[in-house]
Amino acid sequence: MLLKSNEKQNNMKSLTIKEEEIMNHFWENGEMKISELHALYEEPRPHVNTLSTLVKILEEKGFVGHKALSPRNFRYFAKVTKDGYRKNSLKDVVDKFFDRDYLGVVNTLVKDEKISLDELKELIKMVENQ
């Protein structure tokens, strides 16, 4: 079951770089065992115990769930969508660094030349057509 409630996603914790890497594997590949997750890494691969520990941390944070195949064999899955995490992360950045001022974010992107005026006009058209 994927989190859809804004309430739950607003209380979402942030991910470390390694945790985000693992979540990207779950988002791209779906449900899997630790051994299957381990096989997705290129050499030098992280130790299986390290991945297992990180997945357990992700489970404690509410990002991952599991299904028991046997008493010591589990399949893990993402409980949070990538889109849900992305939206929550953006909200956190805007809240923390821009005092909830979304126009300030856009203004900063334009001033820092991360988005051109033409792109901004295109964005306005896209919003108007929705």
PDB file of C-alpha atoms in Angstrom:
ATOM      1  CA  MET A   1       0.000   0.000   0.000  1.00  0.00           C
ATOM      2  CA  LEU A   2       1.431   3.362  -1.026  1.00  0.00           C
ATOM      3  CA  LEU A   3       1.174   6.444   1.143  1.00  0.00           C
ATOM      4  CA  LYS A   4      -1.271   8.896  -0.354  1.00  0.00           C
ATOM      5  CA  SER A   5      -2.295  10.951   2.623  1.00  0.00           C
ATOM      6  CA  ASN A   6      -0.806  14.432   2.671  1.00  0.00           C
ATOM      7  CA  GLU A   7      -0.676  14.128   6.440  1.00  0.00           C
ATOM      8  CA  LYS A   8       1.559  11.073   6.328  1.00  0.00           C
ATOM      9  CA  GLN A   9       3.782  12.480   3.612  1.00  0.00           C
ATOM     10  CA  ASN A  10       4.176  15.801   5.429  1.00  0.00           C
ATOM     11  CA  ASN A  11       5.674  13.888   8.359  1.00  0.00           C
ATOM     12  CA  MET A  12       8.017  11.979   6.074  1.00  0.00           C
ATOM     13  CA  LYS A  13      11.619  11.890   7.204  1.00  0.00           C
ATOM     14  CA  SER A  14      14.481  12.680   4.875  1.00  0.00           C
ATOM     15  CA  LEU A  15      16.796  10.114   3.342  1.00  0.00           C
ATOM     16  CA  THR A  16      20.565   9.903   3.426  1.00  0.00           C
ATOM     17  CA  ILE A  17      22.363   9.527   0.080  1.00  0.00           C
ATOM     18  CA  LYS A  18      22.760   5.759   0.604  1.00  0.00           C
ATOM     19  CA  GLU A  19      19.122   5.363   1.673  1.00  0.00           C
ATOM     20  CA  GLU A  20      17.976   7.308  -1.376  1.00  0.00           C
ATOM     21  CA  GLU A  21      20.111   5.038  -3.567  1.00  0.00           C
ATOM     22  CA  ILE A  22      18.366   1.986  -2.096  1.00  0.00           C
ATOM     23  CA  MET A  23      14.931   3.581  -2.497  1.00  0.00           C
ATOM     24  CA  ASN A  24      15.713   4.288  -6.158  1.00  0.00           C
ATOM     25  CA  HIS A  25      16.375   0.553  -6.609  1.00  0.00           C
ATOM     26  CA  PHE A  26      12.996  -0.266  -5.045  1.00  0.00           C
ATOM     27  CA  TRP A  27      11.227   2.396  -7.123  1.00  0.00           C
ATOM     28  CA  GLU A  28      12.823   1.130 -10.334  1.00  0.00           C
ATOM     29  CA  ASN A  29      12.713  -2.633  -9.668  1.00  0.00           C
ATOM     30  CA  GLY A  30       9.826  -3.189  -7.268  1.00  0.00           C
ATOM     31  CA  GLU A  31       9.654  -5.747  -4.496  1.00  0.00           C
ATOM     32  CA  MET A  32      12.815  -7.779  -3.830  1.00  0.00           C
ATOM     33  CA  LYS A  33      14.936  -9.700  -1.346  1.00  0.00           C
ATOM     34  CA  ILE A  34      18.163  -8.255   0.052  1.00  0.00           C
ATOM     35  CA  SER A  35      20.150 -10.632  -2.177  1.00  0.00           C
ATOM     36  CA  GLU A  36      18.344  -9.272  -5.261  1.00  0.00           C
ATOM     37  CA  LEU A  37      19.013  -5.703  -4.117  1.00  0.00           C
ATOM     38  CA  HIS A  38      22.673  -6.602  -3.579  1.00  0.00           C
ATOM     39  CA  ALA A  39      22.925  -7.977  -7.129  1.00  0.00           C
ATOM     40  CA  LEU A  40      21.866  -4.594  -8.559  1.00  0.00           C
ATOM     41  CA  TYR A  41      25.052  -2.912  -7.325  1.00  0.00           C
ATOM     42  CA  GLU A  42      28.208  -2.740  -9.379  1.00  0.00           C
ATOM     43  CA  GLU A  43      31.572  -3.754  -7.950  1.00  0.00           C
ATOM     44  CA  PRO A  44      32.687  -2.958  -5.369  1.00  0.00           C
ATOM     45  CA  ARG A  45      29.313  -3.882  -3.926  1.00  0.00           C
ATOM     46  CA  PRO A  46      28.340  -2.877  -0.405  1.00  0.00           C
ATOM     47  CA  HIS A  47      28.342  -5.755   2.084  1.00  0.00           C
ATOM     48  CA  VAL A  48      25.034  -7.623   2.305  1.00  0.00           C
ATOM     49  CA  ASN A  49      24.852  -6.885   6.054  1.00  0.00           C
ATOM     50  CA  THR A  50      25.245  -3.162   5.349  1.00  0.00           C
ATOM     51  CA  LEU A  51      22.352  -3.248   2.857  1.00  0.00           C
ATOM     52  CA  SER A  52      20.262  -5.254   5.303  1.00  0.00           C
ATOM     53  CA  THR A  53      20.884  -2.702   8.050  1.00  0.00           C
ATOM     54  CA  LEU A  54      20.035   0.220   5.751  1.00  0.00           C
ATOM     55  CA  VAL A  55      16.816  -1.478   4.611  1.00  0.00           C
ATOM     56  CA  LYS A  56      15.836  -2.035   8.256  1.00  0.00           C
ATOM     57  CA  ILE A  57      16.450   1.681   8.930  1.00  0.00           C
ATOM     58  CA  LEU A  58      14.286   2.538   5.912  1.00  0.00           C
ATOM     59  CA  GLU A  59      11.604   0.266   7.336  1.00  0.00           C
ATOM     60  CA  GLU A  60      11.797   2.021  10.727  1.00  0.00           C
ATOM     61  CA  LYS A  61      11.468   5.385   8.944  1.00  0.00           C
ATOM     62  CA  GLY A  62       8.356   4.115   7.148  1.00  0.00           C
ATOM     63  CA  PHE A  63       9.773   4.095   3.620  1.00  0.00           C
ATOM     64  CA  VAL A  64       9.960   0.313   3.222  1.00  0.00           C
ATOM     65  CA  GLY A  65       7.756  -2.612   4.227  1.00  0.00           C
ATOM     66  CA  HIS A  66       8.281  -6.359   4.001  1.00  0.00           C
ATOM     67  CA  LYS A  67       6.493  -9.637   3.375  1.00  0.00           C
ATOM     68  CA  ALA A  68       7.720 -12.731   5.191  1.00  0.00           C
ATOM     69  CA  LEU A  69       8.413 -15.660   2.870  1.00  0.00           C
ATOM     70  CA  SER A  70       9.652 -17.731   5.804  1.00  0.00           C
ATOM     71  CA  PRO A  71      10.816 -16.874   9.342  1.00  0.00           C
ATOM     72  CA  ARG A  72      14.181 -15.580   8.050  1.00  0.00           C
ATOM     73  CA  ASN A  73      13.391 -14.748   4.439  1.00  0.00           C
ATOM     74  CA  PHE A  74      11.720 -11.468   3.450  1.00  0.00           C
ATOM     75  CA  ARG A  75      10.765  -9.522   0.347  1.00  0.00           C
ATOM     76  CA  TYR A  76      10.977  -5.766   0.792  1.00  0.00           C
ATOM     77  CA  PHE A  77       8.996  -3.089  -1.036  1.00  0.00           C
ATOM     78  CA  ALA A  78       8.670   0.694  -1.160  1.00  0.00           C
ATOM     79  CA  LYS A  79       5.791   2.047   0.925  1.00  0.00           C
ATOM     80  CA  VAL A  80       6.286   5.580  -0.398  1.00  0.00           C
ATOM     81  CA  THR A  81       6.127   6.554  -4.057  1.00  0.00           C
ATOM     82  CA  LYS A  82       9.013   8.372  -5.664  1.00  0.00           C
ATOM     83  CA  ASP A  83       6.629  11.166  -6.648  1.00  0.00           C
ATOM     84  CA  GLY A  84       5.378  11.438  -3.058  1.00  0.00           C
ATOM     85  CA  TYR A  85       8.931  11.649  -1.732  1.00  0.00           C
ATOM     86  CA  ARG A  86       9.906  14.217  -4.371  1.00  0.00           C
ATOM     87  CA  LYS A  87       6.909  16.443  -3.581  1.00  0.00           C
ATOM     88  CA  ASN A  88       7.562  16.238   0.153  1.00  0.00           C
ATOM     89  CA  SER A  89      11.256  17.025  -0.315  1.00  0.00           C
ATOM     90  CA  LEU A  90      10.441  20.059  -2.440  1.00  0.00           C
ATOM     91  CA  LYS A  91       7.933  21.255   0.161  1.00  0.00           C
ATOM     92  CA  ASP A  92      10.556  20.854   2.900  1.00  0.00           C
ATOM     93  CA  VAL A  93      13.106  22.916   0.938  1.00  0.00           C
ATOM     94  CA  VAL A  94      10.572  25.667   0.205  1.00  0.00           C
ATOM     95  CA  ASP A  95       9.417  25.706   3.840  1.00  0.00           C
ATOM     96  CA  LYS A  96      12.941  25.706   5.265  1.00  0.00           C
ATOM     97  CA  PHE A  97      14.829  28.006   2.920  1.00  0.00           C
ATOM     98  CA  PHE A  98      12.121  30.198   1.375  1.00  0.00           C
ATOM     99  CA  ASP A  99       9.681  30.582   4.282  1.00  0.00           C
ATOM    100  CA  ARG A 100       6.933  28.869   2.257  1.00  0.00           C
ATOM    101  CA  ASP A 101       7.324  31.445  -0.545  1.00  0.00           C
ATOM    102  CA  TYR A 102       6.951  29.520  -3.816  1.00  0.00           C
ATOM    103  CA  LEU A 103       7.186  32.734  -5.868  1.00  0.00           C
ATOM    104  CA  GLY A 104      10.510  33.373  -4.146  1.00  0.00           C
ATOM    105  CA  VAL A 105      11.688  29.969  -5.359  1.00  0.00           C
ATOM    106  CA  VAL A 106      10.740  30.762  -8.946  1.00  0.00           C
ATOM    107  CA  ASN A 107      12.318  34.216  -8.664  1.00  0.00           C
ATOM    108  CA  THR A 108      15.563  32.653  -7.412  1.00  0.00           C
ATOM    109  CA  LEU A 109      15.564  30.149 -10.283  1.00  0.00           C
ATOM    110  CA  VAL A 110      15.147  32.961 -12.810  1.00  0.00           C
ATOM    111  CA  LYS A 111      17.752  35.218 -11.150  1.00  0.00           C
ATOM    112  CA  ASP A 112      20.264  32.363 -10.935  1.00  0.00           C
ATOM    113  CA  GLU A 113      19.550  31.535 -14.590  1.00  0.00           C
ATOM    114  CA  LYS A 114      18.404  28.013 -13.742  1.00  0.00           C
ATOM    115  CA  ILE A 115      15.214  28.704 -15.700  1.00  0.00           C
ATOM    116  CA  SER A 116      14.934  31.132 -18.611  1.00  0.00           C
ATOM    117  CA  LEU A 117      12.147  33.644 -19.110  1.00  0.00           C
ATOM    118  CA  ASP A 118      10.998  31.632 -22.138  1.00  0.00           C
ATOM    119  CA  GLU A 119      10.798  28.497 -19.976  1.00  0.00           C
ATOM    120  CA  LEU A 120       8.874  30.468 -17.360  1.00  0.00           C
ATOM    121  CA  LYS A 121       6.408  31.654 -20.028  1.00  0.00           C
ATOM    122  CA  GLU A 122       6.042  28.046 -21.214  1.00  0.00           C
ATOM    123  CA  LEU A 123       5.370  26.975 -17.628  1.00  0.00           C
ATOM    124  CA  ILE A 124       2.666  29.633 -17.277  1.00  0.00           C
ATOM    125  CA  LYS A 125       1.004  28.366 -20.477  1.00  0.00           C
ATOM    126  CA  MET A 126       1.136  24.785 -19.185  1.00  0.00           C
ATOM    127  CA  VAL A 127      -0.521  25.832 -15.918  1.00  0.00           C
ATOM    128  CA  GLU A 128      -3.178  27.861 -17.716  1.00  0.00           C
ATOM    129  CA  ASN A 129      -4.028  24.873 -19.931  1.00  0.00           C
ATOM    130  CA  GLN A 130      -4.530  22.520 -17.000  1.00  0.00           C
TER     131      GLN A 130
END
